[in-house]
C-alpha atoms as a printed R data frame, in Angstrom:
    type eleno elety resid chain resno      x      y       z
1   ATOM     1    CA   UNK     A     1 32.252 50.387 144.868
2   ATOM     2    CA   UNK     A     2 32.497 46.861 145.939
3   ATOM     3    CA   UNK     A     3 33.345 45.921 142.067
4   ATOM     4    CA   UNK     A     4 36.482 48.452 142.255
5   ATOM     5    CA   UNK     A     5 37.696 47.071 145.419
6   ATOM     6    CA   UNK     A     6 37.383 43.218 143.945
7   ATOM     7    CA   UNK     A     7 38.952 44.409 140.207
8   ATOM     8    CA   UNK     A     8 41.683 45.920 141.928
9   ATOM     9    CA   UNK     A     9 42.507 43.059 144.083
10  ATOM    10    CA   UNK     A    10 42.201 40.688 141.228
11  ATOM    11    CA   UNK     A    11 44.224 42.247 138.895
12  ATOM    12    CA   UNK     A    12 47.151 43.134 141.771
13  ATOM    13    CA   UNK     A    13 46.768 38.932 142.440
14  ATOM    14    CA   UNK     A    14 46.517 38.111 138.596
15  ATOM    15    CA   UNK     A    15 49.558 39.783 137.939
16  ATOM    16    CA   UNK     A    16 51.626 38.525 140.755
17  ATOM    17    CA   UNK     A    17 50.409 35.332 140.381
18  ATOM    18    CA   UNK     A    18 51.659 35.285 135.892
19  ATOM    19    CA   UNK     A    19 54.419 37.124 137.140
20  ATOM    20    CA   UNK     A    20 55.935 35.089 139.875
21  ATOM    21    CA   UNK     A    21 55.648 32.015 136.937
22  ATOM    22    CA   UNK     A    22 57.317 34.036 134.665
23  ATOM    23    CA   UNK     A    23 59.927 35.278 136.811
24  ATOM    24    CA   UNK     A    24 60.454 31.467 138.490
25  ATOM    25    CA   UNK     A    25 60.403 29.670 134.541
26  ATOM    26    CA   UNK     A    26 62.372 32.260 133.092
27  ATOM    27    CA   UNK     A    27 64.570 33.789 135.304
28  ATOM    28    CA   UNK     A    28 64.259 37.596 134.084
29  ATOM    29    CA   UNK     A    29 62.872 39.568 137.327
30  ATOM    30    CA   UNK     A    30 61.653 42.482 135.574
31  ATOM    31    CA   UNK     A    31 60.207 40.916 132.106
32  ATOM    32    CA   UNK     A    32 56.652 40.797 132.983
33  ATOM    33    CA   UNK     A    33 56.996 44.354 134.519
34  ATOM    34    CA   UNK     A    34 58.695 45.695 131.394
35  ATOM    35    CA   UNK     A    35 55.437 43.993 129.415
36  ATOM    36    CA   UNK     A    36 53.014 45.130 131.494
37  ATOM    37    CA   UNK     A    37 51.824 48.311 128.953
38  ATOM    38    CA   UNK     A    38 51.869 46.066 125.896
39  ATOM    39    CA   UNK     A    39 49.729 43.899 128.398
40  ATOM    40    CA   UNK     A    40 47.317 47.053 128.853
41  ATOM    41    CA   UNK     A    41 47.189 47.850 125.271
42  ATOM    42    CA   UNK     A    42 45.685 44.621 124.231
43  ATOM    43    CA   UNK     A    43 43.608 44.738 126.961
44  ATOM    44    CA   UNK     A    44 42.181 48.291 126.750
45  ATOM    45    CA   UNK     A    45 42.460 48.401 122.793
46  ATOM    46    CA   UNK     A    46 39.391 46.900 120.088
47  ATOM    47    CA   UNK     A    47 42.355 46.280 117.564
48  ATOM    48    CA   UNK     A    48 43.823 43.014 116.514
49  ATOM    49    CA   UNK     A    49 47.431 41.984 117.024
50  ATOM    50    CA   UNK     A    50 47.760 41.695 112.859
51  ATOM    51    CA   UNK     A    51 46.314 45.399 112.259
52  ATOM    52    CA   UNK     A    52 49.439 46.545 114.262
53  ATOM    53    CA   UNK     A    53 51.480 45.100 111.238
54  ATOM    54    CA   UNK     A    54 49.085 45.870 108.550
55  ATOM    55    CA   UNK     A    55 48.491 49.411 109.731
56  ATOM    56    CA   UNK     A    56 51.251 50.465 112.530
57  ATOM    57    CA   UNK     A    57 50.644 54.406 112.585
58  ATOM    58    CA   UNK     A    58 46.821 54.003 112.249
59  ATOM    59    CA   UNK     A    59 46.285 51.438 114.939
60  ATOM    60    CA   UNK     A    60 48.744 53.470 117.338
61  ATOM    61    CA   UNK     A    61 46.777 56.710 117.160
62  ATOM    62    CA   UNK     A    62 43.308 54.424 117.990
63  ATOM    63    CA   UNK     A    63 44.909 52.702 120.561
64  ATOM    64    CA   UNK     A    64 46.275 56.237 122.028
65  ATOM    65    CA   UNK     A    65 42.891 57.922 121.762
66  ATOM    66    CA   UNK     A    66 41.520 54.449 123.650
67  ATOM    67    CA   UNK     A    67 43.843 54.560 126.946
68  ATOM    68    CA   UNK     A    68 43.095 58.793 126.557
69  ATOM    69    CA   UNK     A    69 39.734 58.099 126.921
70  ATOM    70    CA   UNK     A    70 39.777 55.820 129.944
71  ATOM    71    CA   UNK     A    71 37.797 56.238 133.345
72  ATOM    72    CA   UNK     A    72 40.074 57.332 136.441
73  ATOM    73    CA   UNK     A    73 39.170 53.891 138.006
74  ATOM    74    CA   UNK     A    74 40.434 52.169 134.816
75  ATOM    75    CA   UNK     A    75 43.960 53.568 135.336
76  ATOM    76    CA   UNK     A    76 43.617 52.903 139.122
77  ATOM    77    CA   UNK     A    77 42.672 48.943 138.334
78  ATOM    78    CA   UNK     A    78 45.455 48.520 134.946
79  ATOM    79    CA   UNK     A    79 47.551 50.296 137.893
80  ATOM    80    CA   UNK     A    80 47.281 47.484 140.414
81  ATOM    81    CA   UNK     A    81 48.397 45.063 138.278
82  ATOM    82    CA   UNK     A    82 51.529 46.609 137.984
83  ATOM    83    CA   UNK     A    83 52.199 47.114 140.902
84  ATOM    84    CA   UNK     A    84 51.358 43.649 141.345
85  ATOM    85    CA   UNK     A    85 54.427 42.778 138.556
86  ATOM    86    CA   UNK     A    86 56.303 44.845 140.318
87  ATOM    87    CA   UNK     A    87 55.858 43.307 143.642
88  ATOM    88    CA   UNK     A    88 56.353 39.877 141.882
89  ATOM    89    CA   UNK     A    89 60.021 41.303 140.916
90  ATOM    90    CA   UNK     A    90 60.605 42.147 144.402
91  ATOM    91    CA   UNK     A    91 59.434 39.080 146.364
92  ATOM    92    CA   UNK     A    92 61.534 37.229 143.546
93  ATOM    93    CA   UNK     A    93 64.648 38.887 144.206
94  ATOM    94    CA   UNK     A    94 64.375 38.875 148.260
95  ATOM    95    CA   UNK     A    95 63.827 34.827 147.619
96  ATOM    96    CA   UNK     A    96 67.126 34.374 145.521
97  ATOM    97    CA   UNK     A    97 68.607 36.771 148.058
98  ATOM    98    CA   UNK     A    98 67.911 34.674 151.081
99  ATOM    99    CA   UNK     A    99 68.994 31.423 149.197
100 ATOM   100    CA   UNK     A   100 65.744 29.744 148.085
101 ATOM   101    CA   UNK     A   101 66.140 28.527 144.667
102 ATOM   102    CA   UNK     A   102 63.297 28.114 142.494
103 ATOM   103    CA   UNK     A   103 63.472 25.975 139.783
């Protein structure tokens, strides 16, 4: 239980943290959040980035039948970093709102 608590803390961190870089280099808010899944399939998948080019329809239907067959607890940890993204976006925003400007 104590591993759950610490993955899902880490990833809602990790993905703030890459976000909030992202979001402060590159100016686009929402990019990380709108990358997020590809972020989970290449997490969650055993297939290489080049099989996706080699094979596309193949290495779709593995990678489906791989997030299928994840653990409720996987979904709820690829879920907090999301919503860590997400957060990221928001924090962002409310910053440029109030005047700060980052970089």
């Amino acid at each position: 239980m104590i591993q759950v608590v610490v993955s899902v803390v880490l990833f809602f961190v990790l993905f703030f943290g890459i976000s909030f870089l992202v979001n402060m280099l590159l100016r686009q808010t929402w990019l990380v959040a709108f990358v997020y899944p590809l972020i989970v399939v290449f997490i969650v998948d055993e297939i290489s980035i080049a099989d996706y080019f080699i094979s596309f329809n193949e290495s779709i239907n593995t990678a489906i039948s791989h997030l299928t067959n994840l653990y409720v607890i996987d979904y709820i940890i690829l879920t907090s970093g999301l919503v860590g993204a997400i957060t990221s976006g928001i924090v962002i925003k409310t910053l440029r709102a109030r005047g700060y400007q980052m970089f």
